[in-house]
CSV table of C-alpha atoms in Angstrom, one decimal:
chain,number,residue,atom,x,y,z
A,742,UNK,CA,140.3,-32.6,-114.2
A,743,UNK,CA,141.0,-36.5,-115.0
A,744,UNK,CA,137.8,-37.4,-112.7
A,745,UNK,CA,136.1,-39.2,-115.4
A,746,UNK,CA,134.0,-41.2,-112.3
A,747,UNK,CA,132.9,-40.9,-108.8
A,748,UNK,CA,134.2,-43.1,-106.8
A,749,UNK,CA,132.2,-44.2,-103.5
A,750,UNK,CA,133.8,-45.8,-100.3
A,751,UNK,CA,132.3,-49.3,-101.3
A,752,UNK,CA,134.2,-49.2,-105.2
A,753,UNK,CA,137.4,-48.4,-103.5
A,754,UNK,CA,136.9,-51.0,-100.7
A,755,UNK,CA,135.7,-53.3,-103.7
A,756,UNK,CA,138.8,-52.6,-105.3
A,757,UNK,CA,141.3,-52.8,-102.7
A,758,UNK,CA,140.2,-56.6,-101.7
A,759,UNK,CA,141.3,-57.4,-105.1
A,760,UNK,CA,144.5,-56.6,-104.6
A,761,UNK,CA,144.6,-58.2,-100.7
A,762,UNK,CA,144.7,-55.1,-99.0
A,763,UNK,CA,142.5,-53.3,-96.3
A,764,UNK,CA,139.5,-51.2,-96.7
A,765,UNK,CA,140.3,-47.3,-97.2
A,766,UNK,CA,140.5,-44.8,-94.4
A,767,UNK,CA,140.0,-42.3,-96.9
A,768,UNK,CA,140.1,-41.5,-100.4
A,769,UNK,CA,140.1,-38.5,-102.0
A,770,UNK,CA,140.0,-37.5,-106.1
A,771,UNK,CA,143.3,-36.2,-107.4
A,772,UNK,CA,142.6,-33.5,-110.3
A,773,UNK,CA,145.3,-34.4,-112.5
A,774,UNK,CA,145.9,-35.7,-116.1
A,775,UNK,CA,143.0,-36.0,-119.4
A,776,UNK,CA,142.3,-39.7,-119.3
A,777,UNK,CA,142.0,-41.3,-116.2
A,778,UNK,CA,139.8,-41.5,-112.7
A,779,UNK,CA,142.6,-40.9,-110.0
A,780,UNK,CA,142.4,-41.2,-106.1
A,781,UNK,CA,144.4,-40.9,-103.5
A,782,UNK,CA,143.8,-43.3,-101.4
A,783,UNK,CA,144.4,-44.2,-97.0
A,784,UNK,CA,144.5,-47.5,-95.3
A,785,UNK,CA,145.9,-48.9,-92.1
A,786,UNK,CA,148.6,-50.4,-94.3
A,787,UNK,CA,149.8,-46.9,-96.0
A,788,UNK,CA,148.9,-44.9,-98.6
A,789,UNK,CA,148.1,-45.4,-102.2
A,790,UNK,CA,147.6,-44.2,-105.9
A,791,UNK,CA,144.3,-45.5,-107.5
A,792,UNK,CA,143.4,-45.1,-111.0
A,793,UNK,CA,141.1,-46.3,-113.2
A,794,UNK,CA,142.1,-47.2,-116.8
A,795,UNK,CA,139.3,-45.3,-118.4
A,796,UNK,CA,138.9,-47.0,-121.5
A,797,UNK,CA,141.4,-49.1,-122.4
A,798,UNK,CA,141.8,-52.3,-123.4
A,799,UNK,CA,143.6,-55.0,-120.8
A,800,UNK,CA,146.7,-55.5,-123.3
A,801,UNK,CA,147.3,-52.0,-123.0
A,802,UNK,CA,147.4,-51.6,-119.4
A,803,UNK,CA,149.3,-55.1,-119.3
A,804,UNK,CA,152.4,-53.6,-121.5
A,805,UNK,CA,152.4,-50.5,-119.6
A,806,UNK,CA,152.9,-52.2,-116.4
A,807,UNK,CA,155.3,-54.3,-118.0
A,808,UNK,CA,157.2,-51.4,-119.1
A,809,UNK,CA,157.8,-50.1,-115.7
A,810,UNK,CA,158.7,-53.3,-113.7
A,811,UNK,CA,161.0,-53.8,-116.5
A,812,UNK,CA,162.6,-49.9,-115.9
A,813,UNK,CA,162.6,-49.7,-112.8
A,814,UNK,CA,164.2,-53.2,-112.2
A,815,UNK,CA,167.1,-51.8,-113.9
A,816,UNK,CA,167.5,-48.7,-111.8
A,817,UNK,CA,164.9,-46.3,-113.3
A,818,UNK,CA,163.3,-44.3,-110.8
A,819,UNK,CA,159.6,-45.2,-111.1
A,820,UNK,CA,157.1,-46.9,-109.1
A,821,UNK,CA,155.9,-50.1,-109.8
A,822,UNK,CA,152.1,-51.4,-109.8
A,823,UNK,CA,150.9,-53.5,-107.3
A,824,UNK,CA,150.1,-57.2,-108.0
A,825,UNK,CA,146.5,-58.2,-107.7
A,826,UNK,CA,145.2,-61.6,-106.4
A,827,UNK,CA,145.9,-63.0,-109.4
A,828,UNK,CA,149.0,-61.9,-109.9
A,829,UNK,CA,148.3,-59.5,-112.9
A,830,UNK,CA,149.7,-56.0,-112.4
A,831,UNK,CA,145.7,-54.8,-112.3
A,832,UNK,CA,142.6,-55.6,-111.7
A,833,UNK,CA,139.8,-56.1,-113.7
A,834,UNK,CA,136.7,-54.3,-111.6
A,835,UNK,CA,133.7,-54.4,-113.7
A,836,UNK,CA,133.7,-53.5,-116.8
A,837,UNK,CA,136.8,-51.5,-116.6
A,838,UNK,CA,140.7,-52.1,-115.3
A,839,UNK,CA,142.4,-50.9,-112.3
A,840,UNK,CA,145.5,-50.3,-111.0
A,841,UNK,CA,147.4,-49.7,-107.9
A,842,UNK,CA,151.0,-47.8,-106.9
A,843,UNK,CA,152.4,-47.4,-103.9
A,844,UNK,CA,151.6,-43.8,-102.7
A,845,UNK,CA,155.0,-41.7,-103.1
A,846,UNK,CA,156.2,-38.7,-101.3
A,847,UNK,CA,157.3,-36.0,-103.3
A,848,UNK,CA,156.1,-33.2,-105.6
A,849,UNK,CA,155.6,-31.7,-108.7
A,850,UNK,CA,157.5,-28.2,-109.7
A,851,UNK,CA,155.8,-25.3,-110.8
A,852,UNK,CA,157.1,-23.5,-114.1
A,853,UNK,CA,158.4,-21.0,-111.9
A,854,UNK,CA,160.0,-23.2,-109.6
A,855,UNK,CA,162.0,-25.1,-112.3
A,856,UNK,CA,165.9,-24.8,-111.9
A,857,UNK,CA,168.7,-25.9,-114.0
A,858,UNK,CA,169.6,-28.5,-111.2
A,859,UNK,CA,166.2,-30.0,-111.8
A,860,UNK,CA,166.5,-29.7,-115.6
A,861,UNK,CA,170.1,-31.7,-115.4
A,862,UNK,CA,168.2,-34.3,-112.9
A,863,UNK,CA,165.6,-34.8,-115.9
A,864,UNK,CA,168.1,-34.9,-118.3
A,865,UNK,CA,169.7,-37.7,-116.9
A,866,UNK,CA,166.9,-39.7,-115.8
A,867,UNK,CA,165.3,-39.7,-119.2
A,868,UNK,CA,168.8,-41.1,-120.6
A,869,UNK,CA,168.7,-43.7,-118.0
A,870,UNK,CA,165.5,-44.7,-119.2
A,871,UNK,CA,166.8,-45.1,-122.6
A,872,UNK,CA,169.6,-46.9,-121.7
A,873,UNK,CA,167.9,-49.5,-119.5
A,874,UNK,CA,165.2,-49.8,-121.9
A,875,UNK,CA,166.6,-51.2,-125.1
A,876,UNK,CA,167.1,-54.6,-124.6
A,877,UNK,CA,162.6,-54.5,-123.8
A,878,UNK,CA,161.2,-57.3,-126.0
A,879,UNK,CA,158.0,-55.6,-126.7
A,880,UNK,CA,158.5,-53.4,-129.6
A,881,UNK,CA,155.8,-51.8,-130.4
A,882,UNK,CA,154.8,-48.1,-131.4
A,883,UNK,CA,152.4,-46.0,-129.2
A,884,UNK,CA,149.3,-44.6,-130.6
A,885,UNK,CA,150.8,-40.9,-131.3
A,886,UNK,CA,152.8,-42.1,-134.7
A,887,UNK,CA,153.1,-40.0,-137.7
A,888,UNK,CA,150.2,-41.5,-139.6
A,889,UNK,CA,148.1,-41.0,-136.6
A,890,UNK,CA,148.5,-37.6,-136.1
A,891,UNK,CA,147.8,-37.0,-140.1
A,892,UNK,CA,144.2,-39.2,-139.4
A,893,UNK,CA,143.3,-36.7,-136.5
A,894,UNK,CA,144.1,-33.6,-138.0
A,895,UNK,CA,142.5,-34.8,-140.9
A,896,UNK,CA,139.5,-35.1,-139.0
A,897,UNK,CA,139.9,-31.8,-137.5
A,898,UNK,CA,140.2,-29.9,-140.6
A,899,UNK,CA,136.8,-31.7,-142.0
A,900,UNK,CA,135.0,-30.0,-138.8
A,901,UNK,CA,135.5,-26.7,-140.4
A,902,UNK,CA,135.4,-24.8,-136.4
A,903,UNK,CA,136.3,-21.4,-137.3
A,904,UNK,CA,138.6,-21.0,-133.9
A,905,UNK,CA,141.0,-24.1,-135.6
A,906,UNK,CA,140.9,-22.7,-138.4
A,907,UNK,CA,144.7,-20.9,-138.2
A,908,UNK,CA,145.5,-24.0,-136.5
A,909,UNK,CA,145.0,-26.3,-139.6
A,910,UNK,CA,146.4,-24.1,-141.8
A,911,UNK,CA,150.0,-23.8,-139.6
A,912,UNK,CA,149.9,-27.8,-138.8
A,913,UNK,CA,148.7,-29.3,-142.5
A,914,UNK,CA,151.9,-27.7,-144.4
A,915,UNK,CA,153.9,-28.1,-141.1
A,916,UNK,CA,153.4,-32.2,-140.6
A,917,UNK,CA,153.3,-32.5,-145.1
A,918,UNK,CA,156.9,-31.6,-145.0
A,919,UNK,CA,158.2,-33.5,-142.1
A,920,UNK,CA,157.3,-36.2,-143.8
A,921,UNK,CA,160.2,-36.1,-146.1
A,922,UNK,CA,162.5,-34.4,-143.5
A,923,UNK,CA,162.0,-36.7,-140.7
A,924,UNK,CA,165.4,-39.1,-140.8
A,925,UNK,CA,164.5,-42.4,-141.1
A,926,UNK,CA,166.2,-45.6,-138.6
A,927,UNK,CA,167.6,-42.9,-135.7
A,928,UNK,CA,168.4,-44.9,-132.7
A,929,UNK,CA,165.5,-46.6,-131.1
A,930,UNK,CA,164.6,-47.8,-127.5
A,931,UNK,CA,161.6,-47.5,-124.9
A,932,UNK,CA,160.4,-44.2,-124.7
A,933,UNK,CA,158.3,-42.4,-122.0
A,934,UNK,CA,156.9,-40.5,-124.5
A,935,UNK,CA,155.4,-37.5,-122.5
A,936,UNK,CA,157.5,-36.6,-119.9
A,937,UNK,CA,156.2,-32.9,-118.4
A,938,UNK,CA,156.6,-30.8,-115.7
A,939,UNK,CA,154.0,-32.7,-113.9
A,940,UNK,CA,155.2,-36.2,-114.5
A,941,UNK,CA,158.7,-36.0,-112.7
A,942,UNK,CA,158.5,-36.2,-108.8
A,943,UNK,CA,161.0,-34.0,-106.4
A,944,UNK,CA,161.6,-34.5,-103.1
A,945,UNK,CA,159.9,-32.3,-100.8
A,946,UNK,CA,161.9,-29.0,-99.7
A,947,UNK,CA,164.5,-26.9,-101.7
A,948,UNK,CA,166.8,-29.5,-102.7
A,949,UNK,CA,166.1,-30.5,-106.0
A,950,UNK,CA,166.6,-34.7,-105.7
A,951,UNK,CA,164.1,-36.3,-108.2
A,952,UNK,CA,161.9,-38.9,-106.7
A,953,UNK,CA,160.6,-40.7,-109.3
A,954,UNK,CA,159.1,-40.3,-113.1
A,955,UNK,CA,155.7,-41.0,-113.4
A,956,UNK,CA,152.6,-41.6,-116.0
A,957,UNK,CA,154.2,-44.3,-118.2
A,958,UNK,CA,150.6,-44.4,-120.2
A,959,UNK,CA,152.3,-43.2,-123.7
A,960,UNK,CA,155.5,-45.5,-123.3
A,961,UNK,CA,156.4,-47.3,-126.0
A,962,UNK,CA,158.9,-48.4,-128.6
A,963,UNK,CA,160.0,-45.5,-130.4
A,964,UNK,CA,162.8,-43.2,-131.4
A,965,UNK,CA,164.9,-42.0,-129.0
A,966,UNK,CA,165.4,-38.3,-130.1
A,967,UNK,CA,162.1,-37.6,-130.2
A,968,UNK,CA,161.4,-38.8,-126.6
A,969,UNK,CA,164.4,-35.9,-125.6
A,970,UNK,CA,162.8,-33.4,-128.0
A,971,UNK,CA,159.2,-33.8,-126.2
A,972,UNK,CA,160.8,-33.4,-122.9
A,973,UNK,CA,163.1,-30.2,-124.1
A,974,UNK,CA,159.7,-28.5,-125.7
A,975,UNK,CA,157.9,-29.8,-122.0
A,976,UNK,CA,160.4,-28.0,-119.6
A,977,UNK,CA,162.5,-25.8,-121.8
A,978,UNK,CA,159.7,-23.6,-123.1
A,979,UNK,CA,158.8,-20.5,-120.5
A,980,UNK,CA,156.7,-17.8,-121.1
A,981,UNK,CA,156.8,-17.3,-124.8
A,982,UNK,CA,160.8,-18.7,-125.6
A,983,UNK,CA,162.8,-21.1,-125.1
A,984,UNK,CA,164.6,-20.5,-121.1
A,985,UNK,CA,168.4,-21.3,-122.3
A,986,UNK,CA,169.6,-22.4,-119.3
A,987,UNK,CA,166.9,-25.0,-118.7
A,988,UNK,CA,167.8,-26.1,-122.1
A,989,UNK,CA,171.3,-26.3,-121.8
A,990,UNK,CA,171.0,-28.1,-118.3
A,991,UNK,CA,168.9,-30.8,-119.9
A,992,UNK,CA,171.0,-31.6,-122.4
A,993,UNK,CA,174.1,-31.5,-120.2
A,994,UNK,CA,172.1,-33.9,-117.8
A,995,UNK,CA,171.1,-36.1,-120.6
A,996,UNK,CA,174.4,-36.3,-122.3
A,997,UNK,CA,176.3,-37.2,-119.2
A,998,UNK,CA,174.4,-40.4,-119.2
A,999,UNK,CA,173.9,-41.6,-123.4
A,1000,UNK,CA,176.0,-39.9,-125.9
A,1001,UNK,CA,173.4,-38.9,-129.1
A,1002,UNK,CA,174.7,-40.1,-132.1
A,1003,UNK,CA,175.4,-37.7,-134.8
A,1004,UNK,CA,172.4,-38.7,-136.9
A,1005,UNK,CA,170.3,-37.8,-134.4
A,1006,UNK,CA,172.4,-34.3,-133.5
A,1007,UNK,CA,171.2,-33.3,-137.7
A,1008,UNK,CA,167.9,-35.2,-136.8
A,1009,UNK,CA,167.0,-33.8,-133.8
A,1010,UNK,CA,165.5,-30.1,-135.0
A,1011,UNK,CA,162.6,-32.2,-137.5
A,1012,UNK,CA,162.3,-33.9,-134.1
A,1013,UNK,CA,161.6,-30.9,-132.2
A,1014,UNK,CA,159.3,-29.4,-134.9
A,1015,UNK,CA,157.1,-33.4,-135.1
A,1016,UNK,CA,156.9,-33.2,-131.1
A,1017,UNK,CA,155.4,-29.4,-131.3
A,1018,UNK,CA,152.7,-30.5,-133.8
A,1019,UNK,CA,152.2,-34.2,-132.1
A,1020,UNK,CA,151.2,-32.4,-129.1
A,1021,UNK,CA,149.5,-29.5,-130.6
A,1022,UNK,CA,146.7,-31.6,-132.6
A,1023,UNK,CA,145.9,-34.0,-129.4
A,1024,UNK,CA,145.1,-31.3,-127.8
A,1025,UNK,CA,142.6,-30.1,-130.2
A,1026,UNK,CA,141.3,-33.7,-130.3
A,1027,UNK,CA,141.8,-34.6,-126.4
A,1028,UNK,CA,141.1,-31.5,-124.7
A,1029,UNK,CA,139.9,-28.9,-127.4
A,1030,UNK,CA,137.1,-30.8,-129.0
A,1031,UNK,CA,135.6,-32.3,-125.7
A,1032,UNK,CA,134.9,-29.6,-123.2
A,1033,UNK,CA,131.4,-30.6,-123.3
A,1034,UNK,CA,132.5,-34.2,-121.9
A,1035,UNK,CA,134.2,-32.7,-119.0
A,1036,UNK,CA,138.1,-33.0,-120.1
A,1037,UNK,CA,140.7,-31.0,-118.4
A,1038,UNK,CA,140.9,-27.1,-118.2
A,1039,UNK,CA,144.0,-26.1,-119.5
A,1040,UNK,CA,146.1,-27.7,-122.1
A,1041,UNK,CA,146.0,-25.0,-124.6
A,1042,UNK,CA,146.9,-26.3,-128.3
A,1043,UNK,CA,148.0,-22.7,-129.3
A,1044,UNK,CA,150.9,-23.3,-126.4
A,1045,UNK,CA,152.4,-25.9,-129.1
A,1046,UNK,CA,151.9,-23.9,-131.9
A,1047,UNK,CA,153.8,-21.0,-130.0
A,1048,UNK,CA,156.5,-23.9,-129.3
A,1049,UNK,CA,156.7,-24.5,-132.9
A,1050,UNK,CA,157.0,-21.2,-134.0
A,1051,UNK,CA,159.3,-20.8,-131.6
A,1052,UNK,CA,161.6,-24.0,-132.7
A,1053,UNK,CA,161.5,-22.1,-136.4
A,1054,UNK,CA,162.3,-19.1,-135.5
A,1055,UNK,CA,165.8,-20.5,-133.9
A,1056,UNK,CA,166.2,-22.9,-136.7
A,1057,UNK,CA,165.8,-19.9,-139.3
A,1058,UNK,CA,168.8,-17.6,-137.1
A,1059,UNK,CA,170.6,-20.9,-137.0
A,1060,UNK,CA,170.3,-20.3,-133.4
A,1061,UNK,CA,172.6,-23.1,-131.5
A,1062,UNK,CA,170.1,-22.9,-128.5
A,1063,UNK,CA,168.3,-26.4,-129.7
A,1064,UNK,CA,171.3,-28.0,-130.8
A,1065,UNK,CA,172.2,-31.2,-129.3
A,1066,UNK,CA,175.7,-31.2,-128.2
């Protein structure tokens, strides 16, 4: 659970004048996410999303919100933070920075609940945000690039914790050899960069209309292929494979938008195999390694790790399941 605080009535009233609205009718914790404080939060002049930027410095919370005016004023579906006072994107509240988004209607799916119709809906949206995010000036890489990856699992391997043991010895070889069979100068662009299940909104009901994406914390500049290969691994993986026509859907939604080129079609299974292990050692090091500091229940690691033997095991049957087309 991302409650990393308590926040009382008097914080969120505190907060709320900074950005010129009126004091909260309620508020509420929302027991989502690894990193942040959230809260849903009630006034007489509607309903909003409060988090708190658990430490992180004011440039990064600056180019995030930057990232998502700049999306969604070209047609992305994402809502946009509110301005404060000042006329920064946040506030600064303390010692730490918040920020504020209009409240927005809609859910999150359920594994179980996840169609092809929503997969196609994802697909497309993501290639929309790659489209409309190329021309961003700020290119910069996020903080989950190759060499920072090797640093944590470095670090995880010198901790010698019998339970990661099998993990280090998959993910060491694993990470060593895609760094010769990564491609180098695929197509680049703004990148959401961990786009789940639980970051894309759907209207309420049956009818599978996405709403919005959401949690633009990891966006950065980076390549585009991987960005598609996190989301495939994301929605495409069920219970212990790959569900082929999620897959297929995504990639049929995605395609219909941006055309991958064909060094990023050959590129694309490396990219699959980075994005298992990526996600497989932060969660050793993000959720894994601090249970004692309260971080999420959940997020297995070994959930990648099936992922990436899964990916392998259809690369080595030259399986055309996670080919792009």
């Amino acid at each position: 659970m991302a409650l990393f605080r308590t926040l009382t009535a008097g914080d969120v009233n505190e907060i709320l004048r900074g950005f010129g609205l009126p004091p909260a009718t309620a508020h509420a914790p929302i027991p989502v996410g690894t990193i942040n404080t959230n809260v849903r939060v009630e006034t007489a002049g509607g309903r909003f999303f409060l988090r708190i930027n658990e430490g992180k410095a004011e440039d990064d919370v600056e180019r995030e919100a930057a990232i998502i005016a700049h999306l969604a004023g070209r047609g992305v579906p994402t809502p946009t933070p509110l301005r404060a006072a000042d006329g920064a994107r946040y506030l600064r509240w303390h010692d730490e920075i918040a920020s504020l988004f209009p409240w927005l209607d809609g859910r999150t799916l359920s594994r179980a609940e996840l169609t092809p119709e929503h997969a196609r809906a994802v697909g497309q949206a993501l290639a929309a945000l790659h489209v409309a995010g190329t021309d961003f000036p700020d290119r910069r890489s996020g903080r989950y690039e190759p060499h920072d990856i090797d640093r944590r699992l470095t670090a995880v391997a010198e901790l010698q914790h019998p339970e990661l043991a099998d993990a280090v010895a998959t993910l060491e070889p694993e990470l060593s050899a895609l760094r010769v069979e990564r491609r180098p100068n695929l197509p680049e662009g703004l990148i959401h960069g961990d786009l789940f299940i639980d970051n894309v909104m759907f209207a309420a009901g049956d009818q599978p209309a996405l709403r919005a994406l959401i949690d633009f914390e990891q966006a950065a500049w980076g390549r585009l292929s991987y960005d598609l290969a996190v989301t495939t691994l994301a929605f495409g993986y069920g219970r212990d494979d790959f569900r082929p026509e999620i897959v297929a859907a995504l990639f049929d939604g995605y395609t219909t938008v941006r055309a991958p080129t064909a060094d990023e079609r050959v590129a694309f299974e490396a990219e699959l195999r980075f994005a298992a292990c990526r996600f497989a050692v932060t969660r050793i090091t993000d959720v894994h390694l601090r249970r004692a500091e309260g971080a999420a229940p959940g997020k297995d690691f070994r959930r990648y790790l099936a992922r990436l033997a899964s990916v392998k095991a259809h690369l080595a049957r030259q399986s055309p399941l996670l080919a792009l087309p």
